[in-house]
CSV table of C-alpha atoms and ligand atoms in Angstrom, one decimal:
chain,number,residue,atom,x,y,z
A,435,MET,CA,-51.2,12.7,28.8
A,436,VAL,CA,-47.8,11.7,27.6
A,437,ASN,CA,-46.0,13.7,25.0
A,438,SER,CA,-43.2,12.9,22.7
A,439,ARG,CA,-40.3,15.4,22.1
A,440,PHE,CA,-40.1,14.4,18.4
A,441,THR,CA,-41.9,14.6,15.1
A,442,ASN,CA,-43.0,11.0,14.8
A,443,LEU,CA,-45.2,9.5,12.1
A,444,ILE,CA,-47.1,6.8,13.9
A,445,ASP,CA,-50.5,7.4,12.4
A,446,LEU,CA,-51.2,9.9,9.6
A,447,ASN,CA,-54.1,11.2,11.5
A,448,ASP,CA,-51.7,12.6,14.1
A,449,MET,CA,-50.8,15.2,11.4
A,450,SER,CA,-53.1,17.5,9.5
A,451,SER,CA,-54.1,16.7,5.9
A,452,GLU,CA,-52.1,19.9,4.8
A,453,TRP,CA,-49.0,18.2,6.3
A,454,TRP,CA,-49.7,15.1,4.2
A,455,LEU,CA,-50.4,17.1,1.1
A,456,ASN,CA,-47.2,19.0,1.5
A,457,VAL,CA,-45.2,15.8,1.7
A,458,VAL,CA,-47.1,14.5,-1.4
A,459,LYS,CA,-46.5,17.7,-3.4
A,460,ARG,CA,-42.8,17.8,-2.4
A,461,ALA,CA,-42.5,14.1,-3.4
A,462,SER,CA,-44.0,14.9,-6.8
A,463,ASP,CA,-41.3,17.7,-7.3
A,464,ILE,CA,-38.6,15.2,-6.3
A,465,CYS,CA,-40.0,12.8,-9.0
A,466,ASP,CA,-39.4,15.5,-11.5
A,467,ASP,CA,-35.9,16.5,-10.4
A,468,PRO,CA,-34.4,14.0,-7.9
A,469,ALA,CA,-30.8,15.3,-8.4
A,470,LYS,CA,-31.8,18.6,-6.8
A,471,TYR,CA,-32.2,16.9,-3.5
A,472,ALA,CA,-28.9,14.9,-3.6
A,473,LYS,CA,-27.4,16.7,-0.5
A,474,VAL,CA,-30.3,17.8,1.7
A,475,CYS,CA,-29.6,15.0,4.3
A,476,ASP,CA,-25.8,15.3,4.2
A,477,GLY,CA,-24.4,13.9,7.5
A,478,LYS,CA,-27.7,12.5,8.8
A,479,ILE,CA,-28.1,8.9,9.8
A,480,MET,CA,-31.4,6.8,9.5
A,481,ALA,CA,-31.9,3.6,11.3
A,482,THR,CA,-34.2,0.9,9.9
A,483,LEU,CA,-35.4,-1.7,12.4
A,484,PHE,CA,-37.4,-4.3,10.6
A,485,TYR,CA,-38.7,-7.0,12.9
A,486,GLU,CA,-40.8,-8.3,10.1
A,487,PRO,CA,-40.0,-9.2,6.4
A,488,SER,CA,-40.0,-6.4,3.8
A,489,THR,CA,-38.6,-5.7,0.4
A,490,ARG,CA,-40.1,-2.4,-0.8
A,491,THR,CA,-40.7,-0.6,2.4
A,492,GLN,CA,-37.2,-1.2,3.8
A,493,MET,CA,-35.4,-0.7,0.6
A,494,SER,CA,-37.3,2.3,-0.6
A,495,PHE,CA,-36.6,3.9,2.8
A,496,GLN,CA,-33.0,3.1,2.6
A,497,THR,CA,-32.5,4.3,-1.0
A,498,ALA,CA,-34.5,7.4,-0.2
A,499,MET,CA,-32.0,8.3,2.6
A,500,LEU,CA,-29.0,7.4,0.4
A,501,ARG,CA,-30.4,9.5,-2.5
A,502,LEU,CA,-30.8,12.4,-0.1
A,503,GLY,CA,-27.0,12.1,0.8
A,504,GLY,CA,-27.5,10.5,4.2
A,505,THR,CA,-26.4,7.1,5.5
A,506,ILE,CA,-28.2,4.2,7.0
A,507,ILE,CA,-27.8,1.6,9.8
A,508,GLY,CA,-30.2,-1.0,11.1
A,509,PHE,CA,-31.3,-4.7,10.9
A,510,ASP,CA,-33.8,-6.5,8.7
A,511,ASN,CA,-33.8,-9.7,10.8
A,512,PRO,CA,-34.1,-9.3,14.6
A,513,ALA,CA,-32.5,-12.8,14.8
A,514,THR,CA,-29.1,-11.2,14.0
A,515,SER,CA,-29.5,-8.5,16.7
A,516,SER,CA,-29.7,-8.6,20.5
A,517,VAL,CA,-33.4,-9.2,20.2
A,518,ALA,CA,-32.4,-12.8,19.8
A,519,LYS,CA,-30.8,-12.7,23.2
A,520,GLY,CA,-34.1,-11.5,24.7
A,521,GLU,CA,-33.7,-7.7,24.6
A,522,ASN,CA,-36.9,-5.9,25.0
A,523,LEU,CA,-38.3,-3.3,22.5
A,524,LYS,CA,-37.7,-0.3,24.8
A,525,ASP,CA,-34.0,-1.0,25.2
A,526,THR,CA,-33.3,-1.7,21.6
A,527,THR,CA,-35.2,1.3,20.2
A,528,LYS,CA,-33.8,3.6,23.0
A,529,ILE,CA,-30.3,2.7,22.2
A,530,VAL,CA,-30.6,2.8,18.4
A,531,SER,CA,-32.5,6.1,18.5
A,532,SER,CA,-29.6,7.6,20.3
A,533,TYR,CA,-27.3,6.6,17.5
A,534,ALA,CA,-29.5,7.8,14.6
A,535,ASP,CA,-31.2,11.1,13.6
A,536,ILE,CA,-34.4,9.2,12.5
A,537,MET,CA,-35.6,5.7,13.0
A,538,VAL,CA,-37.9,3.7,10.8
A,539,MET,CA,-39.5,0.6,12.4
A,540,ARG,CA,-41.7,-2.3,11.2
A,541,HIS,CA,-42.9,-4.8,13.8
A,542,PRO,CA,-45.5,-7.7,13.9
A,543,SER,CA,-47.4,-6.3,17.0
A,544,GLU,CA,-50.0,-3.6,16.8
A,545,GLY,CA,-49.0,-0.5,18.5
A,546,ALA,CA,-45.2,-1.2,18.5
A,547,ALA,CA,-44.2,2.1,16.9
A,548,LYS,CA,-46.1,4.1,19.4
A,549,ALA,CA,-44.6,2.0,22.2
A,550,ALA,CA,-41.1,2.7,20.9
A,551,ALA,CA,-41.8,6.4,20.6
A,552,LEU,CA,-42.5,6.6,24.2
A,553,THR,CA,-38.9,6.4,25.1
A,554,ALA,CA,-37.0,6.9,21.8
A,555,ASP,CA,-34.4,9.7,21.4
A,556,CYS,CA,-35.2,10.6,17.8
A,557,PRO,CA,-38.3,10.7,15.6
A,558,ILE,CA,-39.9,7.4,14.8
A,559,ILE,CA,-41.6,6.4,11.6
A,560,ASN,CA,-44.1,3.6,11.6
A,561,ALA,CA,-43.3,1.3,8.7
A,562,GLY,CA,-46.1,-1.1,9.6
A,563,ASP,CA,-47.3,-2.4,13.1
A,564,GLY,CA,-49.0,-5.8,12.7
A,565,SER,CA,-52.5,-5.5,11.1
A,566,HIS,CA,-52.9,-2.0,12.4
A,567,LEU,CA,-51.5,0.8,10.2
A,568,HIS,CA,-49.0,1.6,7.5
A,569,PRO,CA,-48.9,5.3,7.0
A,570,THR,CA,-46.1,5.5,4.5
A,571,GLN,CA,-47.8,3.1,2.2
A,572,THR,CA,-50.8,5.5,2.3
A,573,LEU,CA,-48.5,8.5,1.5
A,574,THR,CA,-47.2,6.3,-1.5
A,575,ASP,CA,-50.8,5.6,-2.5
A,576,MET,CA,-51.7,9.3,-2.2
A,577,LEU,CA,-48.7,10.3,-4.4
A,578,THR,CA,-49.8,7.6,-7.0
A,579,LEU,CA,-53.3,9.2,-7.1
A,580,TYR,CA,-51.9,12.6,-7.3
A,581,ARG,CA,-49.6,11.9,-10.2
A,582,GLU,CA,-51.8,9.4,-12.0
A,583,LYS,CA,-55.3,10.7,-11.4
A,584,GLY,CA,-54.4,14.4,-10.7
A,585,ARG,CA,-56.6,14.5,-7.6
A,586,LEU,CA,-57.2,13.2,-4.2
A,587,GLU,CA,-60.9,14.1,-4.2
A,588,ASN,CA,-64.0,12.9,-5.8
A,589,LEU,CA,-62.9,9.4,-6.3
A,590,THR,CA,-64.6,6.0,-6.0
A,591,ILE,CA,-62.1,3.6,-4.5
A,592,GLY,CA,-62.5,-0.1,-4.4
A,593,LEU,CA,-60.5,-2.0,-1.7
A,594,CYS,CA,-60.4,-5.7,-2.4
A,595,GLY,CA,-59.0,-8.7,-0.6
A,596,ASP,CA,-58.0,-9.0,3.1
A,597,LEU,CA,-59.5,-5.8,4.5
A,598,LYS,CA,-59.4,-7.3,8.0
A,599,ASN,CA,-55.7,-7.9,8.4
A,600,GLY,CA,-54.3,-5.6,5.8
A,601,ARG,CA,-52.8,-2.5,7.5
A,602,THR,CA,-52.4,-0.6,4.2
A,603,VAL,CA,-56.2,-0.4,3.7
A,604,HIS,CA,-56.8,0.7,7.4
A,605,SER,CA,-54.4,3.6,7.0
A,606,MET,CA,-55.9,4.5,3.6
A,607,CYS,CA,-59.4,4.7,4.9
A,608,LYS,CA,-58.4,6.8,7.8
A,609,ALA,CA,-56.5,9.3,5.7
A,610,LEU,CA,-58.5,9.5,2.5
A,611,SER,CA,-61.8,9.9,4.3
A,612,SER,CA,-60.6,13.4,5.1
A,613,PHE,CA,-60.9,14.4,1.5
A,614,LYS,CA,-64.0,15.6,-0.3
A,615,GLY,CA,-66.1,13.2,-2.4
A,616,ILE,CA,-64.3,10.0,-1.5
A,617,LYS,CA,-66.5,6.9,-1.8
A,618,PHE,CA,-65.1,3.5,-0.7
A,619,VAL,CA,-66.4,0.1,-1.9
A,620,PHE,CA,-65.2,-2.8,0.3
A,621,ILE,CA,-64.8,-6.0,-1.7
A,622,SER,CA,-64.2,-8.9,0.5
A,623,THR,CA,-65.6,-12.0,2.1
A,624,LYS,CA,-67.3,-11.8,5.5
A,625,GLU,CA,-64.3,-13.4,7.1
A,626,LEU,CA,-61.9,-10.8,5.6
A,627,GLY,CA,-64.2,-7.7,6.0
A,628,MET,CA,-63.1,-4.2,7.2
A,629,PRO,CA,-62.9,-3.9,10.9
A,630,GLN,CA,-65.9,-2.1,12.6
A,631,TYR,CA,-63.7,0.6,14.1
A,632,ILE,CA,-62.6,1.8,10.7
A,633,LYS,CA,-66.2,1.8,9.5
A,634,ASP,CA,-67.0,3.9,12.6
A,635,ILE,CA,-64.3,6.4,11.7
A,636,LEU,CA,-65.7,6.7,8.2
A,637,MET,CA,-69.3,7.1,9.5
A,638,ALA,CA,-68.1,9.9,12.0
A,639,LYS,CA,-66.4,11.7,9.0
A,640,ASN,CA,-69.5,11.3,6.8
A,641,CYS,CA,-67.4,9.4,4.3
A,642,GLN,CA,-69.5,7.1,2.1
A,643,PHE,CA,-68.7,3.4,2.0
A,644,SER,CA,-70.5,0.3,0.7
A,645,GLU,CA,-69.8,-3.4,0.7
A,646,ASN,CA,-69.9,-5.7,-2.2
A,647,PRO,CA,-68.6,-9.2,-2.1
A,648,SER,CA,-68.3,-9.4,-6.0
A,649,LEU,CA,-65.3,-7.9,-7.6
A,650,GLU,CA,-66.9,-8.4,-11.0
A,651,ASP,CA,-70.0,-6.4,-10.0
A,652,ALA,CA,-68.1,-3.6,-8.3
A,653,ILE,CA,-65.3,-3.0,-10.7
A,654,GLY,CA,-67.2,-0.9,-13.3
A,655,GLU,CA,-67.8,2.0,-10.9
A,656,LEU,CA,-64.3,2.4,-9.7
A,657,ASP,CA,-61.7,5.2,-10.3
A,658,MET,CA,-59.2,3.1,-8.5
A,659,LEU,CA,-59.0,-0.6,-7.5
A,660,TYR,CA,-56.7,-1.4,-4.7
A,661,MET,CA,-55.9,-5.1,-4.6
A,662,THR,CA,-54.4,-6.7,-1.4
A,663,ARG,CA,-52.8,-10.0,-0.5
A,664,VAL,CA,-54.5,-12.3,1.9
A,665,GLN,CA,-52.2,-11.8,4.9
A,666,LYS,CA,-51.0,-15.4,5.5
A,667,GLU,CA,-48.9,-14.5,8.5
A,668,ARG,CA,-51.9,-13.1,10.5
A,669,PHE,CA,-53.9,-16.3,10.4
A,670,ALA,CA,-54.2,-18.8,13.3
A,671,SER,CA,-53.9,-21.9,11.0
A,672,GLU,CA,-52.8,-22.8,7.5
A,673,GLU,CA,-56.3,-24.2,6.8
A,674,GLU,CA,-58.0,-21.0,7.4
A,675,TYR,CA,-55.6,-19.2,5.1
A,676,LEU,CA,-55.9,-21.7,2.3
A,677,ALA,CA,-59.7,-21.6,2.4
A,678,LEU,CA,-59.6,-17.8,1.8
A,679,LYS,CA,-56.4,-17.1,-0.2
A,680,ASP,CA,-57.8,-17.2,-3.6
A,681,ALA,CA,-61.1,-15.4,-2.8
A,682,TYR,CA,-60.3,-12.6,-5.2
A,683,ILE,CA,-58.2,-12.8,-8.4
A,684,LEU,CA,-58.0,-9.8,-10.8
A,685,ASP,CA,-57.3,-11.0,-14.3
A,686,LYS,CA,-57.5,-9.5,-17.7
A,687,LYS,CA,-61.1,-10.6,-18.2
A,688,LYS,CA,-62.3,-8.9,-15.0
A,689,LEU,CA,-60.2,-5.8,-15.8
A,690,ASN,CA,-62.0,-5.5,-19.1
A,691,LYS,CA,-65.1,-4.5,-17.1
A,692,ALA,CA,-63.4,-1.6,-15.5
A,693,LYS,CA,-63.5,2.0,-16.7
A,694,SER,CA,-60.7,3.0,-19.2
A,695,ASP,CA,-59.2,5.4,-16.6
A,696,CYS,CA,-59.5,3.2,-13.6
A,697,ILE,CA,-56.1,2.6,-12.1
A,698,VAL,CA,-55.1,-0.6,-10.3
A,699,LEU,CA,-52.9,-0.4,-7.3
A,700,HIS,CA,-51.4,-3.0,-5.0
A,701,PRO,CA,-48.9,-2.4,-2.1
A,702,LEU,CA,-47.1,-5.6,-3.2
A,703,PRO,CA,-46.0,-8.3,-2.7
A,704,ARG,CA,-48.5,-9.9,-4.9
A,705,VAL,CA,-49.1,-13.7,-4.4
A,706,ASP,CA,-51.9,-14.8,-6.8
A,707,GLU,CA,-54.5,-12.0,-6.5
A,708,ILE,CA,-53.4,-10.3,-9.8
A,709,THR,CA,-52.6,-12.5,-12.8
A,710,MET,CA,-49.5,-11.5,-14.7
A,711,ASP,CA,-51.6,-10.8,-17.9
A,712,VAL,CA,-52.7,-7.6,-16.1
A,713,ASP,CA,-49.1,-6.3,-15.8
A,714,ASP,CA,-49.0,-4.8,-19.2
A,715,ASP,CA,-52.3,-3.0,-19.1
A,716,PRO,CA,-51.7,0.7,-19.0
A,717,ARG,CA,-54.1,0.9,-16.0
A,718,ALA,CA,-51.8,-1.4,-14.0
A,719,MET,CA,-50.0,1.1,-11.7
A,720,PHE,CA,-48.5,-1.2,-9.0
A,721,PHE,CA,-44.8,-1.2,-10.2
A,722,LYS,CA,-44.9,2.5,-10.7
A,723,GLN,CA,-46.6,2.9,-7.3
A,724,ALA,CA,-43.6,1.0,-5.7
A,725,LYS,CA,-41.2,3.6,-7.2
A,726,TYR,CA,-43.3,6.4,-6.0
A,727,GLY,CA,-42.8,4.9,-2.6
A,728,MET,CA,-39.2,5.9,-2.7
A,729,TYR,CA,-39.9,9.5,-3.7
A,730,VAL,CA,-42.5,10.0,-1.1
A,731,ARG,CA,-40.2,8.6,1.5
A,732,MET,CA,-37.5,11.1,0.4
A,733,ALA,CA,-40.0,13.9,0.9
A,734,LEU,CA,-41.1,12.4,4.3
A,735,ILE,CA,-37.5,12.1,5.7
A,736,MET,CA,-36.7,15.6,4.5
A,737,THR,CA,-39.8,17.0,6.1
A,738,ILE,CA,-39.3,15.4,9.4
A,739,LEU,CA,-35.5,16.2,9.6
A,740,GLU,CA,-36.2,19.8,8.9
A,741,ASN,CA,-38.3,20.1,12.0
A,742,PRO,CA,-37.6,17.0,14.1
A,743,ASN,CA,-38.5,18.4,17.5
A,744,GLU,CA,-42.2,19.1,17.2
A,745,SER,CA,-43.6,17.9,20.6
A,746,ARG,CA,-46.8,15.9,20.1
A,747,PRO,CA,-49.2,14.0,22.3
A,748,LEU,CA,-48.6,10.3,22.2
A,749,LEU,CA,-51.1,9.0,24.8
A,750,THR,CA,-54.0,11.3,25.5
A,751,GLY,CA,-56.4,9.1,27.6
A,752,SER,CA,-55.9,7.7,31.1
A,753,THR,CA,-54.0,4.7,32.6
A,754,TYR,CA,-55.9,1.6,33.7
A,755,PRO,CA,-53.1,-0.5,35.2
A,756,SER,CA,-55.4,-3.4,35.8
A,757,VAL,CA,-57.1,-3.5,32.4
A,758,ALA,CA,-55.7,-5.7,29.7
A,759,CYS,CA,-56.2,-4.9,26.0
A,760,GLY,CA,-58.5,-7.4,24.3
A,761,ASN,CA,-56.3,-7.8,21.2
A,762,PRO,CA,-53.8,-10.6,21.8
A,763,ASN,CA,-51.5,-9.1,19.3
A,764,CYS,CA,-51.3,-5.7,21.0
A,765,ILE,CA,-47.7,-4.7,21.9
A,766,THR,CA,-48.9,-4.2,25.6
A,767,HIS,CA,-48.9,-8.1,25.9
A,768,LYS,CA,-45.4,-8.6,24.7
A,769,GLU,CA,-43.8,-5.7,26.5
A,770,GLY,CA,-45.4,-5.9,29.9
A,771,TYR,CA,-43.7,-2.7,31.2
A,772,LEU,CA,-45.7,-0.5,29.0
A,773,PRO,CA,-48.2,1.8,30.7
A,774,LYS,CA,-51.8,0.6,29.8
A,775,TYR,CA,-53.5,3.7,28.3
A,776,PHE,CA,-57.1,3.7,27.0
A,777,ARG,CA,-59.4,6.4,25.7
A,778,GLY,CA,-62.9,6.3,27.0
A,779,LEU,CA,-65.6,6.0,24.3
A,780,GLY,CA,-69.1,5.9,26.1
A,781,ASP,CA,-69.1,2.6,28.0
A,782,MET,CA,-66.1,1.3,25.9
A,783,LEU,CA,-62.4,1.6,26.4
A,784,GLU,CA,-60.1,2.0,23.3
A,785,CYS,CA,-56.5,0.9,23.6
A,786,GLU,CA,-54.2,3.8,22.7
A,787,TYR,CA,-51.6,1.4,21.1
A,788,CYS,CA,-53.7,-0.7,18.8
A,789,ASP,CA,-57.2,1.0,18.8
A,790,GLU,CA,-58.9,-2.3,19.9
A,791,ARG,CA,-62.1,-1.7,21.9
A,792,ARG,CA,-63.5,-3.4,24.8
A,793,LEU,CA,-66.2,-2.8,27.4
A,794,GLY,CA,-64.9,-0.7,30.2
A,795,ASN,CA,-65.0,-1.9,33.9
B,1119,LIG,C1,-47.6,-4.3,2.6
B,1119,LIG,C2,-47.4,-4.5,4.1
B,1119,LIG,O1,-46.3,-4.8,4.5
B,1119,LIG,O2,-48.3,-4.2,4.9
B,1119,LIG,N1,-46.4,-4.3,1.9
B,1119,LIG,C3,-45.7,-3.2,1.7
B,1119,LIG,O3,-45.3,-2.5,2.6
B,1119,LIG,N2,-45.5,-2.8,0.5
B,1119,LIG,C4,-48.7,-5.3,2.1
B,1119,LIG,C5,-48.5,-6.7,2.3
B,1119,LIG,O4,-47.5,-7.2,2.9
B,1119,LIG,O5,-49.4,-7.4,1.8
């Protein structure tokens, strides 16, 4: 077992659903009176280390901290930092975390935030690790549901697009399956389907889900439709991407088949998967959702900085020094010094960084 000395947010499921709800409710209070919170992080410094492109996540985190009265440091392009000289993840994050009170990190490899948390000297927030997880987007989505639907329970939620590579939908399924009466409808092609390990988690929690490759067929039963971009950067070749990129396009005509109170979310950026004629429909919530992202990150930063030293388990399984994770994009392959930790699941081993499963030896 390896513990962290800090209150990290690597995966929402490391925290209780009460903890998430407190963050969401607090964010809702902030939406109603942001000025009240203008000084709560006075004197605090947040570092944002973005190894991958970002507009909303990075800027909403930065404005969140600035609106709380704190300041920010960081990079949004590793090519302008010592990463370009070959510095490893451990050294960069160890040093930056000794300068800052809280660190937000996005990285193209699955498990990177957990890897950084092993040695960091302040709390780490995962702002997206490869195709794996994006917990603060899920907090944003929860706040949107809370404000716009008035509940996080008894909802039929359609997830449409690249469910294989989209980290936002993985985090959402893991978290929302904890609430009563949630039913997911996975709307994707076979190639872009939801990973089996997420379906296993839903089954273990008795959360209902179904699969329907047709958006037109599925849309009428939904309380929320979550559109996603086909994740170009996660494809092995341009051809594979081009073959799938326009698989699902929500336009006004399809939206006309939805319920009058079905809200449409998208983590953004959108490419072609929602036509612009949808933007003015009152059910289109994606721009508002992006703004909620700032408020929920204010609530999150405040919550963590009030109690930054909650020791928590980071690695709970066992080391298998000679076993390699089967996921080529797992951080353990890029950063070879990381201890290889797996959880035993019957005859399978599950990597503790990226959740990939392989047969045990
Ligand atoms: C998402 C991401 O980075 O995973 N964007 C975001 O954070 N708002 C979705 C995406 O890039 O498609």
